[in-house]
mmCIF file of C-alpha atoms in Angstrom:
data_model
loop_
_atom_site.group_PDB
_atom_site.id
_atom_site.type_symbol
_atom_site.label_atom_id
_atom_site.label_comp_id
_atom_site.label_asym_id
_atom_site.label_seq_id
_atom_site.Cartn_x
_atom_site.Cartn_y
_atom_site.Cartn_z
ATOM 1 C CA UNK A 1 132.657 113.424 63.103
ATOM 2 C CA UNK A 2 133.085 117.118 63.963
ATOM 3 C CA UNK A 3 131.769 118.766 67.103
ATOM 4 C CA UNK A 4 128.930 120.541 65.297
ATOM 5 C CA UNK A 5 127.631 117.280 63.810
ATOM 6 C CA UNK A 6 127.706 115.589 67.235
ATOM 7 C CA UNK A 7 125.830 118.521 68.769
ATOM 8 C CA UNK A 8 123.158 118.321 66.051
ATOM 9 C CA UNK A 9 122.744 114.558 66.613
ATOM 10 C CA UNK A 10 122.356 115.137 70.344
ATOM 11 C CA UNK A 11 119.853 117.919 69.687
ATOM 12 C CA UNK A 12 117.852 115.716 67.292
ATOM 13 C CA UNK A 13 117.510 113.064 69.987
ATOM 14 C CA UNK A 14 116.533 115.718 72.530
ATOM 15 C CA UNK A 15 113.812 117.018 70.210
ATOM 16 C CA UNK A 16 112.599 113.454 69.604
ATOM 17 C CA UNK A 17 111.844 112.980 73.310
ATOM 18 C CA UNK A 18 108.777 115.299 73.406
ATOM 19 C CA UNK A 19 107.364 113.412 70.414
ATOM 20 C CA UNK A 20 107.791 110.051 72.144
ATOM 21 C CA UNK A 21 106.393 111.492 75.378
ATOM 22 C CA UNK A 22 103.349 112.806 73.514
ATOM 23 C CA UNK A 23 102.668 109.408 71.925
ATOM 24 C CA UNK A 24 103.067 107.648 75.274
ATOM 25 C CA UNK A 25 100.774 110.022 77.196
ATOM 26 C CA UNK A 26 98.161 110.225 74.416
ATOM 27 C CA UNK A 27 97.985 106.424 74.141
ATOM 28 C CA UNK A 28 97.524 105.885 77.896
ATOM 29 C CA UNK A 29 93.696 105.522 77.924
ATOM 30 C CA UNK A 30 93.897 102.993 75.066
ATOM 31 C CA UNK A 31 96.468 100.719 76.675
ATOM 32 C CA UNK A 32 94.965 100.477 80.158
ATOM 33 C CA UNK A 33 93.229 97.391 81.551
ATOM 34 C CA UNK A 34 89.615 97.355 80.319
ATOM 35 C CA UNK A 35 88.382 97.386 83.920
ATOM 36 C CA UNK A 36 90.020 100.791 84.465
ATOM 37 C CA UNK A 37 89.109 103.995 82.661
ATOM 38 C CA UNK A 38 90.972 107.176 83.541
ATOM 39 C CA UNK A 39 91.869 105.627 86.892
ATOM 40 C CA UNK A 40 88.275 104.591 87.705
ATOM 41 C CA UNK A 41 87.088 100.997 88.021
ATOM 42 C CA UNK A 42 84.343 100.306 85.471
ATOM 43 C CA UNK A 43 82.721 97.272 83.803
ATOM 44 C CA UNK A 44 84.364 96.122 80.591
ATOM 45 C CA UNK A 45 81.314 97.203 78.643
ATOM 46 C CA UNK A 46 82.178 100.818 79.550
ATOM 47 C CA UNK A 47 85.326 100.561 77.443
ATOM 48 C CA UNK A 48 83.214 100.524 74.273
ATOM 49 C CA UNK A 49 80.474 102.838 75.518
ATOM 50 C CA UNK A 50 79.985 105.551 72.884
ATOM 51 C CA UNK A 51 80.248 108.563 75.190
ATOM 52 C CA UNK A 52 83.210 107.178 77.130
ATOM 53 C CA UNK A 53 85.004 106.127 73.944
ATOM 54 C CA UNK A 54 84.583 109.710 72.796
ATOM 55 C CA UNK A 55 86.162 110.843 76.045
ATOM 56 C CA UNK A 56 89.240 108.739 75.278
ATOM 57 C CA UNK A 57 89.504 110.229 71.799
ATOM 58 C CA UNK A 58 89.044 113.712 73.242
ATOM 59 C CA UNK A 59 91.872 113.144 75.708
ATOM 60 C CA UNK A 60 94.245 111.753 73.070
ATOM 61 C CA UNK A 61 93.446 114.580 70.658
ATOM 62 C CA UNK A 62 94.064 117.223 73.321
ATOM 63 C CA UNK A 63 97.398 115.702 74.368
ATOM 64 C CA UNK A 64 98.400 115.151 70.729
ATOM 65 C CA UNK A 65 97.687 118.774 69.811
ATOM 66 C CA UNK A 66 99.558 120.073 72.853
ATOM 67 C CA UNK A 67 102.531 117.817 72.134
ATOM 68 C CA UNK A 68 102.518 118.772 68.465
ATOM 69 C CA UNK A 69 102.571 122.460 69.358
ATOM 70 C CA UNK A 70 105.433 121.780 71.763
ATOM 71 C CA UNK A 71 107.430 120.049 69.009
ATOM 72 C CA UNK A 72 106.806 122.894 66.571
ATOM 73 C CA UNK A 73 107.777 125.400 69.250
ATOM 74 C CA UNK A 74 111.031 123.544 69.853
ATOM 75 C CA UNK A 75 111.821 123.567 66.143
ATOM 76 C CA UNK A 76 111.037 127.269 65.922
ATOM 77 C CA UNK A 77 113.202 128.024 68.947
ATOM 78 C CA UNK A 78 116.067 126.082 67.356
ATOM 79 C CA UNK A 79 115.806 128.028 64.098
ATOM 80 C CA UNK A 80 115.417 131.377 65.812
ATOM 81 C CA UNK A 81 117.567 131.177 68.918
ATOM 82 C CA UNK A 82 120.047 128.316 68.446
ATOM 83 C CA UNK A 83 120.783 124.914 69.932
ATOM 84 C CA UNK A 84 120.978 125.816 73.601
ATOM 85 C CA UNK A 85 117.561 127.485 73.652
ATOM 86 C CA UNK A 86 116.061 124.609 71.635
ATOM 87 C CA UNK A 87 117.336 121.980 74.055
ATOM 88 C CA UNK A 88 116.001 123.897 77.030
ATOM 89 C CA UNK A 89 112.689 124.163 75.188
ATOM 90 C CA UNK A 90 112.648 120.368 74.650
ATOM 91 C CA UNK A 91 113.411 119.696 78.309
ATOM 92 C CA UNK A 92 110.627 122.037 79.452
ATOM 93 C CA UNK A 93 108.250 120.435 76.920
ATOM 94 C CA UNK A 94 108.763 117.010 78.547
ATOM 95 C CA UNK A 95 107.584 118.395 81.873
ATOM 96 C CA UNK A 96 104.688 120.342 80.362
ATOM 97 C CA UNK A 97 103.404 117.399 78.299
ATOM 98 C CA UNK A 98 103.370 115.175 81.390
ATOM 99 C CA UNK A 99 101.669 117.883 83.458
ATOM 100 C CA UNK A 100 99.110 118.581 80.711
ATOM 101 C CA UNK A 101 98.264 114.877 80.502
ATOM 102 C CA UNK A 102 97.804 114.682 84.271
ATOM 103 C CA UNK A 103 95.508 117.725 84.320
ATOM 104 C CA UNK A 104 93.342 116.321 81.525
ATOM 105 C CA UNK A 105 93.320 112.955 83.276
ATOM 106 C CA UNK A 106 91.652 114.618 86.271
ATOM 107 C CA UNK A 107 89.055 116.278 84.054
ATOM 108 C CA UNK A 108 88.202 113.026 82.270
ATOM 109 C CA UNK A 109 88.301 111.108 85.542
ATOM 110 C CA UNK A 110 85.617 113.355 87.049
ATOM 111 C CA UNK A 111 83.353 112.665 84.074
ATOM 112 C CA UNK A 112 83.841 108.893 84.356
ATOM 113 C CA UNK A 113 83.055 109.034 88.096
ATOM 114 C CA UNK A 114 79.849 110.936 87.312
ATOM 115 C CA UNK A 115 78.818 108.368 84.676
ATOM 116 C CA UNK A 116 79.637 105.512 87.058
ATOM 117 C CA UNK A 117 77.420 107.015 89.759
ATOM 118 C CA UNK A 118 74.623 107.785 87.292
ATOM 119 C CA UNK A 119 74.501 104.226 85.947
ATOM 120 C CA UNK A 120 74.931 102.617 89.333
ATOM 121 C CA UNK A 121 77.996 100.546 88.473
ATOM 122 C CA UNK A 122 79.030 98.700 91.607
ATOM 123 C CA UNK A 123 81.103 95.619 92.265
ATOM 124 C CA UNK A 124 79.290 92.651 93.740
ATOM 125 C CA UNK A 125 81.782 91.253 96.249
ATOM 126 C CA UNK A 126 85.528 91.227 95.708
ATOM 127 C CA UNK A 127 86.448 88.465 93.285
ATOM 128 C CA UNK A 128 90.149 87.668 92.946
ATOM 129 C CA UNK A 129 91.892 84.599 91.585
ATOM 130 C CA UNK A 130 95.455 83.360 91.280
ATOM 131 C CA UNK A 131 96.940 81.232 88.514
ATOM 132 C CA UNK A 132 99.911 78.942 89.158
ATOM 133 C CA UNK A 133 101.307 77.632 85.881
ATOM 134 C CA UNK A 134 104.991 76.861 85.337
ATOM 135 C CA UNK A 135 104.488 76.910 81.584
ATOM 136 C CA UNK A 136 103.778 80.650 81.543
ATOM 137 C CA UNK A 137 106.483 82.869 79.992
ATOM 138 C CA UNK A 138 108.772 84.281 82.687
ATOM 139 C CA UNK A 139 110.606 87.612 82.947
ATOM 140 C CA UNK A 140 114.380 87.581 82.698
ATOM 141 C CA UNK A 141 115.888 86.403 86.016
ATOM 142 C CA UNK A 142 117.526 88.933 88.311
ATOM 143 C CA UNK A 143 120.993 87.437 87.787
ATOM 144 C CA UNK A 144 120.988 89.001 84.309
ATOM 145 C CA UNK A 145 121.718 92.281 86.073
ATOM 146 C CA UNK A 146 125.190 90.951 86.890
ATOM 147 C CA UNK A 147 126.057 92.347 83.467
ATOM 148 C CA UNK A 148 126.291 95.752 85.152
ATOM 149 C CA UNK A 149 129.008 94.481 87.495
ATOM 150 C CA UNK A 150 131.031 93.320 84.490
ATOM 151 C CA UNK A 151 130.640 96.732 82.821
ATOM 152 C CA UNK A 152 131.629 98.583 86.009
ATOM 153 C CA UNK A 153 134.693 96.328 86.450
ATOM 154 C CA UNK A 154 135.698 96.877 82.820
ATOM 155 C CA UNK A 155 135.365 100.638 83.292
ATOM 156 C CA UNK A 156 137.655 100.578 86.361
ATOM 157 C CA UNK A 157 140.232 98.452 84.515
ATOM 158 C CA UNK A 158 140.185 100.776 81.516
ATOM 159 C CA UNK A 159 140.627 103.764 83.832
ATOM 160 C CA UNK A 160 143.717 102.400 85.581
ATOM 161 C CA UNK A 161 145.202 101.096 82.323
ATOM 162 C CA UNK A 162 144.896 104.482 80.654
ATOM 163 C CA UNK A 163 145.654 106.737 83.625
ATOM 164 C CA UNK A 164 149.247 107.399 82.556
ATOM 165 C CA UNK A 165 148.027 108.953 79.319
ATOM 166 C CA UNK A 166 145.263 111.032 80.948
ATOM 167 C CA UNK A 167 145.598 114.762 80.080
ATOM 168 C CA UNK A 168 146.758 117.088 82.862
ATOM 169 C CA UNK A 169 143.435 118.911 82.723
ATOM 170 C CA UNK A 170 140.302 116.857 82.183
ATOM 171 C CA UNK A 171 136.859 118.035 80.984
ATOM 172 C CA UNK A 172 134.126 116.662 83.269
ATOM 173 C CA UNK A 173 131.006 118.630 82.350
ATOM 174 C CA UNK A 174 129.291 119.834 79.190
ATOM 175 C CA UNK A 175 126.377 122.146 78.669
ATOM 176 C CA UNK A 176 123.253 121.122 76.752
ATOM 177 C CA UNK A 177 124.910 121.607 73.358
ATOM 178 C CA UNK A 178 127.882 119.392 74.255
ATOM 179 C CA UNK A 179 130.319 122.251 74.877
ATOM 180 C CA UNK A 180 132.772 121.616 77.738
ATOM 181 C CA UNK A 181 132.388 124.173 80.523
ATOM 182 C CA UNK A 182 134.134 122.561 83.526
ATOM 183 C CA UNK A 183 137.743 121.308 83.707
ATOM 184 C CA UNK A 184 139.632 119.731 86.630
ATOM 185 C CA UNK A 185 143.204 118.693 87.224
ATOM 186 C CA UNK A 186 144.342 115.108 86.644
ATOM 187 C CA UNK A 187 143.669 112.870 89.666
ATOM 188 C CA UNK A 188 143.353 109.116 90.379
ATOM 189 C CA UNK A 189 139.920 109.867 91.855
ATOM 190 C CA UNK A 190 138.650 110.711 88.373
ATOM 191 C CA UNK A 191 138.965 107.042 87.449
ATOM 192 C CA UNK A 192 136.068 106.324 89.822
ATOM 193 C CA UNK A 193 133.776 109.045 88.493
ATOM 194 C CA UNK A 194 132.407 106.919 85.637
ATOM 195 C CA UNK A 195 131.956 103.752 87.772
ATOM 196 C CA UNK A 196 129.950 105.764 90.312
ATOM 197 C CA UNK A 197 127.611 106.953 87.568
ATOM 198 C CA UNK A 198 127.328 103.372 86.330
ATOM 199 C CA UNK A 199 126.526 102.147 89.831
ATOM 200 C CA UNK A 200 123.678 104.657 90.215
ATOM 201 C CA UNK A 201 122.241 103.662 86.842
ATOM 202 C CA UNK A 202 122.611 99.957 87.677
ATOM 203 C CA UNK A 203 120.779 100.413 90.987
ATOM 204 C CA UNK A 204 117.894 102.259 89.327
ATOM 205 C CA UNK A 205 117.493 99.708 86.521
ATOM 206 C CA UNK A 206 117.797 96.800 88.946
ATOM 207 C CA UNK A 207 114.998 98.291 91.057
ATOM 208 C CA UNK A 208 112.888 98.462 87.894
ATOM 209 C CA UNK A 209 113.705 94.804 87.217
ATOM 210 C CA UNK A 210 112.724 93.876 90.776
ATOM 211 C CA UNK A 211 109.436 95.718 90.240
ATOM 212 C CA UNK A 212 108.742 93.594 87.162
ATOM 213 C CA UNK A 213 109.504 90.406 89.096
ATOM 214 C CA UNK A 214 107.756 91.258 92.364
ATOM 215 C CA UNK A 215 104.811 93.370 91.269
ATOM 216 C CA UNK A 216 101.287 92.204 91.983
ATOM 217 C CA UNK A 217 100.010 90.168 89.059
ATOM 218 C CA UNK A 218 96.336 90.941 88.531
ATOM 219 C CA UNK A 219 94.335 88.107 87.009
ATOM 220 C CA UNK A 220 90.912 88.630 85.466
ATOM 221 C CA UNK A 221 88.490 86.276 87.257
ATOM 222 C CA UNK A 222 86.462 86.027 84.041
ATOM 223 C CA UNK A 223 89.462 84.904 81.961
ATOM 224 C CA UNK A 224 92.076 83.699 84.462
ATOM 225 C CA UNK A 225 94.311 81.586 82.234
ATOM 226 C CA UNK A 226 94.290 83.954 79.258
ATOM 227 C CA UNK A 227 94.885 87.081 81.322
ATOM 228 C CA UNK A 228 97.680 85.382 83.299
ATOM 229 C CA UNK A 229 99.411 84.373 80.072
ATOM 230 C CA UNK A 230 99.149 87.855 78.596
ATOM 231 C CA UNK A 231 100.454 89.454 81.757
ATOM 232 C CA UNK A 232 103.389 87.022 81.751
ATOM 233 C CA UNK A 233 104.266 87.902 78.148
ATOM 234 C CA UNK A 234 104.055 91.623 78.924
ATOM 235 C CA UNK A 235 106.250 91.255 82.024
ATOM 236 C CA UNK A 236 108.885 89.419 79.999
ATOM 237 C CA UNK A 237 108.903 92.204 77.417
ATOM 238 C CA UNK A 238 109.380 94.798 80.186
ATOM 239 C CA UNK A 239 112.294 92.832 81.700
ATOM 240 C CA UNK A 240 114.056 92.593 78.315
ATOM 241 C CA UNK A 241 113.519 96.320 77.709
ATOM 242 C CA UNK A 242 114.917 97.186 81.161
ATOM 243 C CA UNK A 243 118.064 95.120 80.561
ATOM 244 C CA UNK A 244 118.701 96.621 77.123
ATOM 245 C CA UNK A 245 118.231 100.158 78.419
ATOM 246 C CA UNK A 246 120.433 99.453 81.456
ATOM 247 C CA UNK A 247 123.283 98.082 79.361
ATOM 248 C CA UNK A 248 123.016 100.954 76.867
ATOM 249 C CA UNK A 249 123.006 103.518 79.688
ATOM 250 C CA UNK A 250 125.932 102.057 81.650
ATOM 251 C CA UNK A 251 128.038 101.684 78.514
ATOM 252 C CA UNK A 252 127.005 105.063 77.135
ATOM 253 C CA UNK A 253 127.255 107.154 80.294
ATOM 254 C CA UNK A 254 129.916 105.063 82.039
ATOM 255 C CA UNK A 255 132.455 103.439 79.780
ATOM 256 C CA UNK A 256 132.186 106.210 77.181
ATOM 257 C CA UNK A 257 132.726 108.786 79.943
ATOM 258 C CA UNK A 258 135.826 106.928 81.120
ATOM 259 C CA UNK A 259 137.241 106.920 77.586
ATOM 260 C CA UNK A 260 136.434 110.607 77.316
ATOM 261 C CA UNK A 261 138.267 111.424 80.556
ATOM 262 C CA UNK A 262 141.290 109.542 79.247
ATOM 263 C CA UNK A 263 141.194 111.610 76.071
ATOM 264 C CA UNK A 264 140.501 108.580 73.868
ATOM 265 C CA UNK A 265 137.113 109.746 72.557
ATOM 266 C CA UNK A 266 135.541 113.208 72.325
ATOM 267 C CA UNK A 267 133.659 113.980 75.522
ATOM 268 C CA UNK A 268 130.609 115.091 73.552
ATOM 269 C CA UNK A 269 130.192 111.450 72.536
ATOM 270 C CA UNK A 270 129.133 110.839 76.153
ATOM 271 C CA UNK A 271 126.162 113.163 75.785
ATOM 272 C CA UNK A 272 125.126 111.516 72.526
ATOM 273 C CA UNK A 273 125.443 108.015 74.017
ATOM 274 C CA UNK A 274 123.480 109.028 77.109
ATOM 275 C CA UNK A 275 120.719 110.568 75.005
ATOM 276 C CA UNK A 276 120.579 107.402 72.906
ATOM 277 C CA UNK A 277 119.904 105.413 76.081
ATOM 278 C CA UNK A 278 117.123 107.831 77.087
ATOM 279 C CA UNK A 279 115.523 107.684 73.634
ATOM 280 C CA UNK A 280 115.801 103.874 73.713
ATOM 281 C CA UNK A 281 113.986 103.821 77.069
ATOM 282 C CA UNK A 282 111.154 106.067 75.836
ATOM 283 C CA UNK A 283 110.845 104.186 72.553
ATOM 284 C CA UNK A 284 110.898 100.781 74.272
ATOM 285 C CA UNK A 285 108.180 101.745 76.740
ATOM 286 C CA UNK A 286 106.033 103.208 73.953
ATOM 287 C CA UNK A 287 106.373 100.110 71.747
ATOM 288 C CA UNK A 288 105.489 97.769 74.623
ATOM 289 C CA UNK A 289 102.474 99.894 75.540
ATOM 290 C CA UNK A 290 101.194 100.077 71.966
ATOM 291 C CA UNK A 291 101.864 96.434 71.082
ATOM 292 C CA UNK A 292 100.894 94.632 74.273
ATOM 293 C CA UNK A 293 98.601 97.049 76.063
ATOM 294 C CA UNK A 294 98.445 96.523 79.814
ATOM 295 C CA UNK A 295 97.894 92.985 81.112
ATOM 296 C CA UNK A 296 97.190 92.008 77.503
ATOM 297 C CA UNK A 297 93.838 93.818 77.470
ATOM 298 C CA UNK A 298 94.468 95.602 74.200
ATOM 299 C CA UNK A 299 91.451 97.309 72.561
ATOM 300 C CA UNK A 300 91.949 95.254 69.385
ATOM 301 C CA UNK A 301 91.399 91.985 71.269
ATOM 302 C CA UNK A 302 87.744 91.258 70.568
ATOM 303 C CA UNK A 303 87.672 88.295 72.918
ATOM 304 C CA UNK A 304 88.171 90.533 75.941
ATOM 305 C CA UNK A 305 84.427 90.547 76.569
ATOM 306 C CA UNK A 306 83.250 93.984 75.501
ATOM 307 C CA UNK A 307 79.658 93.246 76.498
ATOM 308 C CA UNK A 308 80.509 92.232 80.064
ATOM 309 C CA UNK A 309 78.865 94.598 82.562
ATOM 310 C CA UNK A 310 80.225 92.959 85.720
ATOM 311 C CA UNK A 311 82.827 94.401 88.063
ATOM 312 C CA UNK A 312 84.772 91.702 89.961
ATOM 313 C CA UNK A 313 86.065 94.290 92.420
ATOM 314 C CA UNK A 314 86.300 98.019 93.007
ATOM 315 C CA UNK A 315 89.441 99.530 94.573
ATOM 316 C CA UNK A 316 88.690 103.173 93.828
ATOM 317 C CA UNK A 317 88.827 104.111 97.511
ATOM 318 C CA UNK A 318 92.554 103.290 97.603
ATOM 319 C CA UNK A 319 93.482 105.401 94.591
ATOM 320 C CA UNK A 320 93.933 109.154 94.719
ATOM 321 C CA UNK A 321 93.847 111.359 91.605
ATOM 322 C CA UNK A 322 93.783 108.147 89.573
ATOM 323 C CA UNK A 323 97.489 107.467 90.040
ATOM 324 C CA UNK A 324 98.487 107.358 93.711
ATOM 325 C CA UNK A 325 97.867 104.111 95.582
ATOM 326 C CA UNK A 326 97.584 104.008 99.379
ATOM 327 C CA UNK A 327 96.291 100.767 100.862
ATOM 328 C CA UNK A 328 97.588 99.723 104.316
ATOM 329 C CA UNK A 329 95.832 96.381 103.927
ATOM 330 C CA UNK A 330 97.799 95.439 100.816
ATOM 331 C CA UNK A 331 101.227 93.899 101.453
ATOM 332 C CA UNK A 332 102.315 94.484 97.851
ATOM 333 C CA UNK A 333 104.930 97.183 97.270
ATOM 334 C CA UNK A 334 104.595 97.337 93.478
ATOM 335 C CA UNK A 335 101.158 97.412 91.860
ATOM 336 C CA UNK A 336 99.978 97.951 88.263
ATOM 337 C CA UNK A 337 99.215 101.514 87.319
ATOM 338 C CA UNK A 338 95.609 102.407 86.690
ATOM 339 C CA UNK A 339 96.291 104.699 83.780
ATOM 340 C CA UNK A 340 98.679 103.730 81.019
ATOM 341 C CA UNK A 341 101.254 100.973 81.408
ATOM 342 C CA UNK A 342 103.824 100.099 84.036
ATOM 343 C CA UNK A 343 103.809 99.953 87.802
ATOM 344 C CA UNK A 344 103.536 102.311 90.719
ATOM 345 C CA UNK A 345 104.146 101.886 94.442
ATOM 346 C CA UNK A 346 101.884 101.364 97.419
ATOM 347 C CA UNK A 347 102.536 104.525 99.412
ATOM 348 C CA UNK A 348 101.195 102.828 102.549
ATOM 349 C CA UNK A 349 104.296 100.584 102.765
ATOM 350 C CA UNK A 350 107.158 101.950 104.947
ATOM 351 C CA UNK A 351 109.718 100.335 102.633
ATOM 352 C CA UNK A 352 108.551 102.638 99.832
ATOM 353 C CA UNK A 353 109.341 105.760 101.821
ATOM 354 C CA UNK A 354 112.662 104.272 102.908
ATOM 355 C CA UNK A 355 113.500 103.664 99.246
ATOM 356 C CA UNK A 356 112.553 107.220 98.286
ATOM 357 C CA UNK A 357 114.727 108.694 101.040
ATOM 358 C CA UNK A 358 117.624 106.369 100.139
ATOM 359 C CA UNK A 359 117.425 107.343 96.475
ATOM 360 C CA UNK A 360 117.368 111.064 97.286
ATOM 361 C CA UNK A 361 120.343 110.548 99.609
ATOM 362 C CA UNK A 362 122.202 108.766 96.811
ATOM 363 C CA UNK A 363 121.564 111.669 94.473
ATOM 364 C CA UNK A 364 122.738 114.131 97.141
ATOM 365 C CA UNK A 365 125.968 112.183 97.677
ATOM 366 C CA UNK A 366 126.576 112.118 93.930
ATOM 367 C CA UNK A 367 126.041 115.871 93.678
ATOM 368 C CA UNK A 368 128.405 116.444 96.621
ATOM 369 C CA UNK A 369 131.123 114.310 95.027
ATOM 370 C CA UNK A 370 130.836 116.246 91.778
ATOM 371 C CA UNK A 371 131.022 119.530 93.660
ATOM 372 C CA UNK A 372 134.211 118.438 95.432
ATOM 373 C CA UNK A 373 136.053 117.572 92.219
#
């Protein structure tokens, strides 16, 4: 495969990301727990309320139109200004689509809050239940992440085995169209460049896996057994997706990079493999969100109790802008998101801030190492 073909494949995957992001953001109000609407606690009956259902459609249409325009813009930029400009356009579109969705979330959230106040929806007490059932489906165990250690070890072995044949000058960086723009002299330290990248990826994916295992498991007091089972199935799907993405990323960015440094594969294959892992992550998250919904409360499930006007609890006071959770009285670190699918963190826990600082420090160390090469 020639360099131009590889660049086009990489570009195609880049341009696919805004489409997947648009679908994911536009579907968020349809995949959320029925007790949450645009980050506001409401009765289940509100999910099928005519005016509020129209608000969901309005949000999805707005995000879909904005994302569609972004995709068309990216295509036009590619045809008019070339690959580099098109890839920058796609990267900027990812940020803009997310920001646009957040802005419209705030607008819709204000309307839901107004309707909630007008209709006097209030929780009576604070009903919570727990379900202990060993027969429930379980997420993949954490020891599955040992696969990353095997991949890192294989990458180190391949590096030392092929070091003698490493070119005297090695390409270590490509621009967005897979053209090499940084070269360094041959050095044993280069063997550890790919394993370091793999280690960072493995840490990030393992943290995601821990979130799946340790996150608070909300159970609907009105349907405890059914909601617990659905949440268990969804958590298992997330754990499988995380492992697949982690393996694809470590192999694609790590082992492929090592082979590229040794001159055994074209270095632009690294960019294509890395983009494949990113597309796989976006696609996996979108499929899980569309197929399972969040906590199993998918809009197509008629038995979810659409006519129920009760509110077992109301935690709105702990949520800011519909997406930021701060509750000093909650010992949980990971909690379900209120809008869309997945988890977020309890910003009131000191361990969360320690983790954020540690992650930023890890990124800084990685950037310093690259700068010293």
